[in-house]
Amino acid sequence: MEIVMAFVCGFLFMAAVYLILSRSLLRIIIGTGLLSHGAHLLILTMGGLGGESPPVLADGVTDYADPLPQALILTAIVISFGVTAFFLVLAYRAYQELGTDDTSLMKGSDEDD
Amino acid sequence: MKANNLILQFTSKIIFFIIFFFAVHIFFAGHYTPGGGFVGGLLMASAIVLLVISFDLKTVQTILPINYMYMTATGLIVAVGTAAFPMLLNKPFFTHFFDYFTLPLIGKTSLHTAALFDLGVFLVVVGVTMTIIQTIGEDE
Amino acid sequence: MQVLAIFIPVIVAIALPFLFKKIRAIHTGWFVLIVPVALFLYYLTFINDTKDGLSAISKLEWIPSLDIAFTSYIDGLSLLFSLLITGIGSLVVLYSIFYLDKTKEKLHNFYIYLLMFMTAMLGVVQSDHVITLYLFWELTSISSFLLIAYWSDRDASRFGALKSMMITVAGGLLMLGGLLLLAMMGGSFSIRELIAAGDLSQGNYFTLALVLILLGAFTKSAQFPFYIWLPDAMEAPTPVSAYLHSATMVKAGIYLVARMTPVFAVSDVWIWLVAGVGILTLTWGSLFAAKQTDLKAILAFSTVSQLGLIMSLLGVSAMAFHVEDAAGTIFKYAGFAAIFHLINHATFKGGLFMIAGIVDHETGTRDIRKLGGLMSIMPISFTVALIGSLSMAGVPLLNGFLSKEMFLTAMLSVMEFDLFNFETFGVLFPVLAFIASVFTFVYSCYFVGHTFLGKYKPESLPQKAHEAPIGMLISPIILAALVIIIFWIPNTVGEWLIKPAVMAVQPFLYTSPAEVMVEVSAWHGFNTELQMTLGIIILGLLLFMTLAKWQKAYAIWPRKLTLNSLYDFVIFAIFERGTENFSKLYMTNSIRRYLIYMFGAIIVMVIGTLFIKDAFVVDWDSGSPIAAYEITLIAVLVIGTLTALFGKSRITSIIGLGAVGYTVALFFVIFNAPDLALTQLVIETISVALFLLAFYHLPKLGRVEERVRFQLGRAIISVGVGVMVTLIALSAHSQKLVDSISSYYKETVYSLAGGGNIVNVILVDYRGFDTMFEIAVLAIAGMGIFSMIKLRMGKEKKNESQ
C-alpha cells in the first residue's frame, strides 16, 4: 500500500506544481491546495501505514498507528487552511485592484520602480 | 441568498446546537479520545458558518455579537500564558501539570493545564476562521 | 552596580520620548545631562583604588551555557576611558542643549542615539569578555551611523553614515575573527586571562589573529588607509563630531591596541604595524589637513593625524618588551606619552570642535575661505580656539607641549632599538615625526588664523556674525581651562590617571603604578627634543606665512587616485552596478520563472543527494496490504485531481479540489487517523464555504495561450517534482535508519502526560511549541486577510487625489 501511495503522492505533487506554474491566480490557489493534500499524504506514507488501531490508548491494544506523523499533519492541515484563505483573498484583492488575474501582467506599475 | 429558505433556516437552528454541543464535547474529549482544540474549534466555526449561510452575516452578527479578532487575541494570550506560567514557578517553559480529583456530580476526573492550552488553540481557531469568513463575506 | 552602570544610559533613553513629548518647555538635554554627570562622579570614586594599581570587577551572566557574561573590569586604562566618555559626554550634552533647537530638532532621537552610544562605549572599554567587547564595539558603529545620519534628509549625511558604518563594521567583523582565534589559542574568553596566559606566540594563528584585531582597531581609529570615513562623518551635528569623532569612539581602536599590547608585544609584526601605520597616518593626516577648506574637515584630518600619533606611541611602547630593563631606559616614555597625549587630545580637540560648531552656528558657514577677522566679534571663542590650536601645535605653556615633547623623545628612542630591522629603518620615525609636527603647526595656525584673524568678510557670510550664547561657551571654556591646568600639574594627572593606565598597557614592565618612573617637566634642558620643537615652530611659521602659495600644490594630485575614489569604485562600480547587472541576468520579473528555478533546484539537489549517497532503496515486500476499496479511493482521488487540473470553469476546478480533499479525509479514516479525518472533513467543509463566499469576487478562468517552450519546461518541472516526491516516499518507507520517537510517546503518554489520545497530547504537550507557533501563524494569516480587505490604502489615496 505504501508503494502505491508513494505514486499517488507523486501524482498529486506533479499536478500541483503544474497548476502553480500557470498564469491564472485561481489555478495557482488550487495548485497550493493540491500541494498541501499531497504533502499530508506524503508525511503519512513516509511514517508507514501500519498499525491495527488509532493512536488512542485502549485496553488490550498494543499495535497503534504511528502518532507522530498524524500530529504533524494535523498542524499542517490547519496551517494550509490559513494559507489557502490568505491566498484566496490576496488573489481576489489583486484582481480587484489590477483588473487582471494573469501573473505575467502583474509586474507593478512603472511608478513603483 | 435572499430567498426565504424556511426549511433550511429552521433545520439549521437545530443543527447549529447539535454541532455546537458536539464541538464542546469533542474539545473536552480530546485528551483521551479523538478530538481536541483544532477539531473542536473548526466544528464550532462550521456551526456558525452554517448559520451564516442559512441566514446572513448581519443577522448572525446581531445574534452573536462577538469581535473575532479579540477572540483570536484572547486565545493567543491564554495559550502563551499557560505555557509561560510555569516559569513563575521556576519550571521550564511549557511544563504542564495534571492531577486527578473527585468532583461533586462529575465524579473522578482529571484536571490538566494542557486543557487550558487547548482552550487557547480552540479560541484562536474559531476566531481566525470566523474573521476570515466574516471579512470576506462583508466585502462588497 | 558596576556592571549595571554601563547600561544606565540606554535604560534612561527609554524614558526620553515621553519626556520629549510631554515636557516640551524644558530642553530634553537637561534630563540627559544628569546621566553622564552622575556616571562621571561615580567613576571618580574608582580613582582611589586604581591609582594604587588595584582593579574592580563585576559580572552579569548573559548566556551561561556558552560562558558569555557581561563583565565590567575597571583598571587604570578602563577607568581613564570611562572618565573620558562620561566627562566629555557631560560637556557635549551641555553644549548640545544650546546647539540644537528644542523646537525644530528631533531631540528624542538624537539623545537616544547619544545615550545608546554612551552605553556601547562604556561597554567597549570595560568589557573583559571578548564576545561582549565585540557586541559593544559594533553597537558603537551602529549608534555612530545613526548619529551621523541624524539629519537624514541630507544626501551627504546618509552617504557619510553609510561609509563610516561600512568601514567600521567590516573592521569589527574582522576583529571578531581575530578575537575568536585568540580566545581559542588562549583557551579563555576573558582578556585578563589571555594576558595572564603568557606567551601565545607559538599558537598557529597568532599572526593572523594579530592582523585581524589590528584591522578592527585601525578601521575604528581611522588609521591609514581606512581614515576616509572620518572626514565624511563630519556631516554629523557638531556635538556628535566633538564627542564620537574626536574624543571617544575613534579612540576605541586606541583602547583595543593598548589593551592588547601585553598579548602581542612579543611580535615584531605588531610593533611594525602599529608604529608604522601610526606614524604614516600622523604624517598623511597632517599633510592633508592644511589642504581642507571646511573647518570641520581640517579638524577631521587633524584628528586622523593625532590618532596616528597615539597609535605610533603605542607601537613604540611595545618595543619595551624586547629591551632589557626598559623601565629604567629611554624606552619607558612611549607608553606614558601615549596615554598622556590621549588625555590632552581629548581636551584640546573637543574644544576645537565645539568652536567650529559655534562658528558654524553663528555665521552660517564653515567654509574657511569665507571666514576671517572674527576675533573682535567673537573674542571668547577666539581665545578658546587659540589655546586649543596652540596646544595641538605643541607650543609651550599648554598641555600639548608636554606630550609632544615626550612624543619626540619616544620617537628618538626608536633609533636606539636594534631588533626587527629597526636599526636601518628606525631613523624614519623621528624624521616623519618632525615633518608631521611641522604640518601640525601649520594647520593649527591655519585653523585659527584664517577664521579669526585677517580681514572680516561680512558680505560672504550667510548671517550676521555675533558671539555665541554663554551656555554654548561653557563647555569649550572648561576644556580650554583644562588645557592650561594640565600643563601646570602634569605629575598629579600622571599619578592619578596616567600611571595606572600605563601599568595596564605595559604589565611586563611594572607591577604597580608607583614603579612608572616618569616625571613630566616643562624644562629639561636644551636637548634634542627642545631643538626639534624650536625647529618645528620656526619652520611651521614660515610655511604658514607662505601657505597661500603652496596650498595649490595639493591640486596636482589627481582626484582619481585618491582612496576615496577607490572606495567609491568598490562600492558603486563593483557592489552596486556589478551585482545589479549580474542579478538582471536571471531576475526576469516573472514569478513563474523564479518558481521554476526553485523547483528545479530542489529536484536536482534531492535526486542528486539520493543517488550520490546511494540512499535510494525500495523495499517491495514490507508494507500493509492493499484492499479493494483503497483502489477505489485512489481512483476517485486521481479523477478529482484531473478535474482540478483540466477544469474549464471555476466551479469545476473547485469541486475537483474539494473531491480530492474529502478523499484525503477518507484515506485518513482507513489509515487509523481519526483526528485527522475529523479535522480534514471540517476544514474541507469550511473551505468550500470560503470558496463560495469568495466566488463572486474571483476571476473567471480564461484559456491563456502559452508559448510551447514554456509549456514544455513547465511539464518537465512538474513531472520532475512528482518523480522526486515518489522517490523520497519510497526510500523513506523502505529504510528506517533510526528508531522513531513515537514509541517513547506511546509508552509515556499516560504516565507522564496524563492523556489517552496520543496525537492530541503530542500537540498540546510534547510538541506544544509547534502548536503555539502554529496558532500564532494562523492569527497572523487572519490579521493579514482582515487588513487586506479592510484597509484599502491605495484606493483611499486615489479618492483623495481626485
GROMACS .gro file of N, CA and C in nm, chain B residues 36-130:
model
  285
  149GLY      N    1  -1.010   1.749   2.023
  149GLY     CA    2  -0.912   1.847   2.069
  149GLY      C    3  -0.947   1.987   2.023
  150GLY      N    4  -0.856   2.076   2.051
  150GLY     CA    5  -0.882   2.218   2.024
  150GLY      C    6  -0.904   2.248   1.878
  151PHE      N    7  -0.823   2.188   1.792
  151PHE     CA    8  -0.834   2.219   1.650
  151PHE      C    9  -0.969   2.177   1.596
  152VAL      N   10  -1.000   2.049   1.615
  152VAL     CA   11  -1.124   1.997   1.560
  152VAL      C   12  -1.242   2.069   1.624
  153GLY      N   13  -1.236   2.082   1.758
  153GLY     CA   14  -1.345   2.150   1.828
  153GLY      C   15  -1.366   2.289   1.773
  154GLY      N   16  -1.256   2.363   1.758
  154GLY     CA   17  -1.267   2.499   1.708
  154GLY      C   18  -1.325   2.503   1.569
  155LEU      N   19  -1.276   2.413   1.484
  155LEU     CA   20  -1.325   2.414   1.347
  155LEU      C   21  -1.473   2.378   1.342
  156LEU      N   22  -1.512   2.281   1.426
  156LEU     CA   23  -1.654   2.244   1.428
  156LEU      C   24  -1.739   2.362   1.472
  157MET      N   25  -1.692   2.428   1.577
  157MET     CA   26  -1.764   2.546   1.627
  157MET      C   27  -1.777   2.649   1.515
  158ALA      N   28  -1.666   2.671   1.445
  158ALA     CA   29  -1.671   2.769   1.337
  158ALA      C   30  -1.768   2.723   1.229
  159SER      N   31  -1.766   2.593   1.199
  159SER     CA   32  -1.855   2.548   1.093
  159SER      C   33  -2.001   2.562   1.135
  160ALA      N   34  -2.028   2.545   1.265
  160ALA     CA   35  -2.165   2.567   1.313
  160ALA      C   36  -2.207   2.711   1.285
  161ILE      N   37  -2.118   2.804   1.313
  161ILE     CA   38  -2.152   2.944   1.289
  161ILE      C   39  -2.164   2.971   1.139
  162VAL      N   40  -2.074   2.907   1.062
  162VAL     CA   41  -2.081   2.925   0.917
  162VAL      C   42  -2.216   2.877   0.864
  163LEU      N   43  -2.265   2.768   0.921
  163LEU     CA   44  -2.395   2.717   0.880
  163LEU      C   45  -2.503   2.824   0.900
  164LEU      N   46  -2.498   2.890   1.015
  164LEU     CA   47  -2.594   2.998   1.041
  164LEU      C   48  -2.577   3.108   0.937
  165VAL      N   49  -2.450   3.142   0.910
  165VAL     CA   50  -2.426   3.249   0.813
  165VAL      C   51  -2.486   3.214   0.678
  166ILE      N   52  -2.475   3.088   0.641
  166ILE     CA   53  -2.525   3.051   0.509
  166ILE      C   54  -2.677   3.053   0.506
  167SER      N   55  -2.739   3.004   0.613
  167SER     CA   56  -2.885   2.996   0.606
  167SER      C   57  -2.952   3.130   0.639
  168PHE      N   58  -2.891   3.210   0.722
  168PHE     CA   59  -2.945   3.346   0.742
  168PHE      C   60  -2.857   3.440   0.662
  169ASP      N   61  -2.801   3.541   0.725
  169ASP     CA   62  -2.699   3.618   0.657
  169ASP      C   63  -2.607   3.679   0.763
  170LEU      N   64  -2.502   3.740   0.717
  170LEU     CA   65  -2.398   3.784   0.810
  170LEU      C   66  -2.450   3.878   0.917
  171LYS      N   67  -2.535   3.974   0.874
  171LYS     CA   68  -2.582   4.075   0.969
  171LYS      C   69  -2.662   4.013   1.080
  172THR      N   70  -2.752   3.920   1.042
  172THR     CA   71  -2.834   3.854   1.144
  172THR      C   72  -2.745   3.781   1.244
  173VAL      N   73  -2.651   3.707   1.190
  173VAL     CA   74  -2.562   3.630   1.278
  173VAL      C   75  -2.484   3.726   1.368
  174GLN      N   76  -2.447   3.838   1.311
  174GLN     CA   77  -2.371   3.934   1.389
  174GLN      C   78  -2.453   3.989   1.506
  175THR      N   79  -2.585   4.002   1.485
  175THR     CA   80  -2.667   4.051   1.597
  175THR      C   81  -2.693   3.940   1.698
  176ILE      N   82  -2.702   3.815   1.649
  176ILE     CA   83  -2.722   3.706   1.745
  176ILE      C   84  -2.598   3.682   1.828
  177LEU      N   85  -2.484   3.677   1.758
  177LEU     CA   86  -2.356   3.651   1.826
  177LEU      C   87  -2.266   3.774   1.811
  178PRO      N   88  -2.287   3.874   1.894
  178PRO     CA   89  -2.207   3.996   1.876
  178PRO      C   90  -2.064   3.976   1.930
  179ILE      N   91  -1.987   3.899   1.858
  179ILE     CA   92  -1.852   3.869   1.904
  179ILE      C   93  -1.752   3.936   1.811
  180ASN      N   94  -1.651   4.000   1.869
  180ASN     CA   95  -1.542   4.050   1.787
  180ASN      C   96  -1.439   3.938   1.776
  181TYR      N   97  -1.431   3.878   1.658
  181TYR     CA   98  -1.348   3.758   1.646
  181TYR      C   99  -1.200   3.789   1.654
  182MET      N  100  -1.164   3.914   1.622
  182MET     CA  101  -1.023   3.949   1.638
  182MET      C  102  -0.984   3.943   1.785
  183TYR      N  103  -1.073   3.994   1.871
  183TYR     CA  104  -1.044   3.988   2.015
  183TYR      C  105  -1.037   3.843   2.062
  184MET      N  106  -1.126   3.762   2.001
  184MET     CA  107  -1.128   3.621   2.038
  184MET      C  108  -0.992   3.557   2.006
  185THR      N  109  -0.941   3.587   1.886
  185THR     CA  110  -0.811   3.534   1.848
  185THR      C  111  -0.704   3.578   1.948
  186ALA      N  112  -0.708   3.707   1.979
  186ALA     CA  113  -0.606   3.761   2.071
  186ALA      C  114  -0.617   3.694   2.207
  187THR      N  115  -0.741   3.677   2.255
  187THR     CA  116  -0.759   3.611   2.384
  187THR      C  117  -0.701   3.470   2.381
  188GLY      N  118  -0.731   3.401   2.272
  188GLY     CA  119  -0.681   3.264   2.259
  188GLY      C  120  -0.530   3.260   2.267
  189LEU      N  121  -0.466   3.352   2.194
  189LEU     CA  122  -0.319   3.355   2.196
  189LEU      C  123  -0.267   3.381   2.336
  190ILE      N  124  -0.334   3.475   2.405
  190ILE     CA  125  -0.287   3.508   2.540
  190ILE      C  126  -0.303   3.388   2.632
  191VAL      N  127  -0.418   3.320   2.621
  191VAL     CA  128  -0.441   3.203   2.706
  191VAL      C  129  -0.334   3.097   2.680
  192ALA      N  130  -0.307   3.072   2.550
  192ALA     CA  131  -0.211   2.967   2.516
  192ALA      C  132  -0.071   3.004   2.565
  193VAL      N  133  -0.028   3.123   2.532
  193VAL     CA  134   0.107   3.164   2.571
  193VAL      C  135   0.116   3.175   2.723
  194GLY      N  136   0.008   3.224   2.783
  194GLY     CA  137   0.007   3.238   2.929
  194GLY      C  138   0.020   3.102   2.997
  195THR      N  139  -0.054   3.004   2.947
  195THR     CA  140  -0.044   2.870   3.006
  195THR      C  141   0.098   2.817   2.993
  196ALA      N  142   0.156   2.844   2.876
  196ALA     CA  143   0.291   2.793   2.854
  196ALA      C  144   0.392   2.867   2.942
  197ALA      N  145   0.368   2.995   2.963
  197ALA     CA  146   0.467   3.076   3.034
  197ALA      C  147   0.452   3.067   3.185
  198PHE      N  148   0.332   3.030   3.230
  198PHE     CA  149   0.305   3.031   3.373
  198PHE      C  150   0.408   2.951   3.455
  199PRO      N  151   0.448   2.830   3.411
  199PRO     CA  152   0.544   2.755   3.493
  199PRO      C  153   0.674   2.829   3.519
  200MET      N  154   0.707   2.925   3.432
  200MET     CA  155   0.832   2.998   3.452
  200MET      C  156   0.830   3.074   3.584
  201LEU      N  157   0.709   3.116   3.625
  201LEU     CA  158   0.698   3.185   3.753
  201LEU      C  159   0.731   3.090   3.868
  202LEU      N  160   0.708   2.962   3.845
  202LEU     CA  161   0.736   2.863   3.949
  202LEU      C  162   0.876   2.805   3.931
  203ASN      N  163   0.956   2.871   3.846
  203ASN     CA  164   1.093   2.827   3.823
  203ASN      C  165   1.099   2.690   3.756
  204LYS      N  166   0.998   2.664   3.673
  204LYS     CA  167   0.999   2.540   3.594
  204LYS      C  168   1.019   2.580   3.449
  205PRO      N  169   1.065   2.488   3.363
  205PRO     CA  170   1.083   2.526   3.223
  205PRO      C  171   0.952   2.569   3.157
  206PHE      N  172   0.967   2.653   3.055
  206PHE     CA  173   0.856   2.696   2.972
  206PHE      C  174   0.780   2.572   2.927
  207PHE      N  175   0.649   2.578   2.930
  207PHE     CA  176   0.565   2.471   2.877
  207PHE      C  177   0.557   2.347   2.965
  208THR      N  178   0.587   2.359   3.093
  208THR     CA  179   0.564   2.245   3.180
  208THR      C  180   0.414   2.237   3.208
  209HIS      N  181   0.356   2.118   3.189
  209HIS     CA  182   0.214   2.102   3.218
  209HIS      C  183   0.195   2.032   3.352
  210PHE      N  184   0.085   2.058   3.415
  210PHE     CA  185   0.054   1.992   3.542
  210PHE      C  186  -0.080   1.921   3.528
  211PHE      N  187  -0.093   1.808   3.593
  211PHE     CA  188  -0.225   1.744   3.596
  211PHE      C  189  -0.237   1.663   3.724
  212ASP      N  190  -0.360   1.643   3.762
  212ASP     CA  191  -0.386   1.559   3.878
  212ASP      C  192  -0.529   1.510   3.869
  213TYR      N  193  -0.560   1.413   3.954
  213TYR     CA  194  -0.695   1.355   3.950
  213TYR      C  195  -0.773   1.403   4.070
  214PHE      N  196  -0.894   1.442   4.046
  214PHE     CA  197  -0.978   1.496   4.153
  214PHE      C  198  -1.112   1.424   4.151
  215THR      N  199  -1.175   1.426   4.264
  215THR     CA  200  -1.312   1.377   4.267
  215THR      C  201  -1.403   1.498   4.289
  216LEU      N  202  -1.478   1.531   4.189
  216LEU     CA  203  -1.563   1.649   4.197
  216LEU      C  204  -1.706   1.606   4.219
  217PRO      N  205  -1.785   1.687   4.287
  217PRO     CA  206  -1.926   1.654   4.301
  217PRO      C  207  -1.994   1.647   4.164
  218LEU      N  208  -2.093   1.565   4.154
  218LEU     CA  209  -2.172   1.545   4.031
  218LEU      C  210  -2.096   1.470   3.923
  219ILE      N  211  -1.971   1.510   3.898
  219ILE     CA  212  -1.899   1.451   3.785
  219ILE      C  213  -1.827   1.324   3.825
  220GLY      N  214  -1.780   1.322   3.949
  220GLY     CA  215  -1.708   1.204   3.993
  220GLY      C  216  -1.559   1.221   3.972
  221LYS      N  217  -1.491   1.110   3.962
  221LYS     CA  218  -1.346   1.116   3.949
  221LYS      C  219  -1.310   1.168   3.810
  222THR      N  220  -1.226   1.267   3.809
  222THR     CA  221  -1.188   1.324   3.680
  222THR      C  222  -1.046   1.380   3.691
  223SER      N  223  -0.990   1.411   3.579
  223SER     CA  224  -0.855   1.469   3.583
  223SER      C  225  -0.861   1.614   3.537
  224LEU      N  226  -0.784   1.697   3.603
  224LEU     CA  227  -0.774   1.837   3.561
  224LEU      C  228  -0.633   1.858   3.508
  225HIS      N  229  -0.626   1.921   3.396
  225HIS     CA  230  -0.500   1.925   3.324
  225HIS      C  231  -0.476   2.065   3.269
  226THR      N  232  -0.356   2.120   3.289
  226THR     CA  233  -0.331   2.253   3.232
  226THR      C  234  -0.324   2.247   3.080
  227ALA      N  235  -0.296   2.126   3.025
  227ALA     CA  236  -0.295   2.114   2.880
  227ALA      C  237  -0.430   2.153   2.821
  228ALA      N  238  -0.537   2.129   2.899
  228ALA     CA  239  -0.669   2.166   2.850
  228ALA      C  240  -0.681   2.317   2.836
  229LEU      N  241  -0.616   2.390   2.925
  229LEU     CA  242  -0.616   2.536   2.914
  229LEU      C  243  -0.547   2.580   2.785
  230PHE      N  244  -0.434   2.516   2.760
  230PHE     CA  245  -0.361   2.548   2.637
  230PHE      C  246  -0.448   2.518   2.516
  231ASP      N  247  -0.515   2.402   2.523
  231ASP     CA  248  -0.603   2.363   2.414
  231ASP      C  249  -0.717   2.463   2.398
  232LEU      N  250  -0.761   2.519   2.511
  232LEU     CA  251  -0.866   2.621   2.502
  232LEU      C  252  -0.817   2.740   2.421
  233GLY      N  253  -0.691   2.776   2.443
  233GLY     CA  254  -0.633   2.885   2.364
  233GLY      C  255  -0.637   2.851   2.217
  234VAL      N  256  -0.596   2.727   2.183
  234VAL     CA  257  -0.598   2.684   2.044
  234VAL      C  258  -0.740   2.693   1.989
  235PHE      N  259  -0.832   2.644   2.067
  235PHE     CA  260  -0.973   2.646   2.029
  235PHE      C  261  -1.017   2.789   1.994
  236LEU      N  262  -0.990   2.881   2.084
  236LEU     CA  263  -1.033   3.020   2.063
  236LEU      C  264  -0.968   3.078   1.938
  237VAL      N  265  -0.838   3.051   1.920
  237VAL     CA  266  -0.770   3.107   1.803
  237VAL      C  267  -0.832   3.052   1.676
  238VAL      N  268  -0.855   2.922   1.674
  238VAL     CA  269  -0.908   2.862   1.551
  238VAL      C  270  -1.046   2.920   1.519
  239VAL      N  271  -1.133   2.925   1.618
  239VAL     CA  272  -1.265   2.983   1.593
  239VAL      C  273  -1.250   3.129   1.549
  240GLY      N  274  -1.167   3.202   1.622
  240GLY     CA  275  -1.152   3.345   1.593
  240GLY      C  276  -1.102   3.368   1.453
  241VAL      N  277  -0.998   3.298   1.415
  241VAL     CA  278  -0.940   3.323   1.283
  241VAL      C  279  -1.036   3.280   1.174
  242THR      N  280  -1.092   3.160   1.187
  242THR     CA  281  -1.184   3.114   1.083
  242THR      C  282  -1.298   3.213   1.064
  243MET      N  283  -1.355   3.257   1.175
  243MET     CA  284  -1.469   3.348   1.162
  243MET      C  285  -1.424   3.485   1.112
   0.00000   0.00000   0.00000
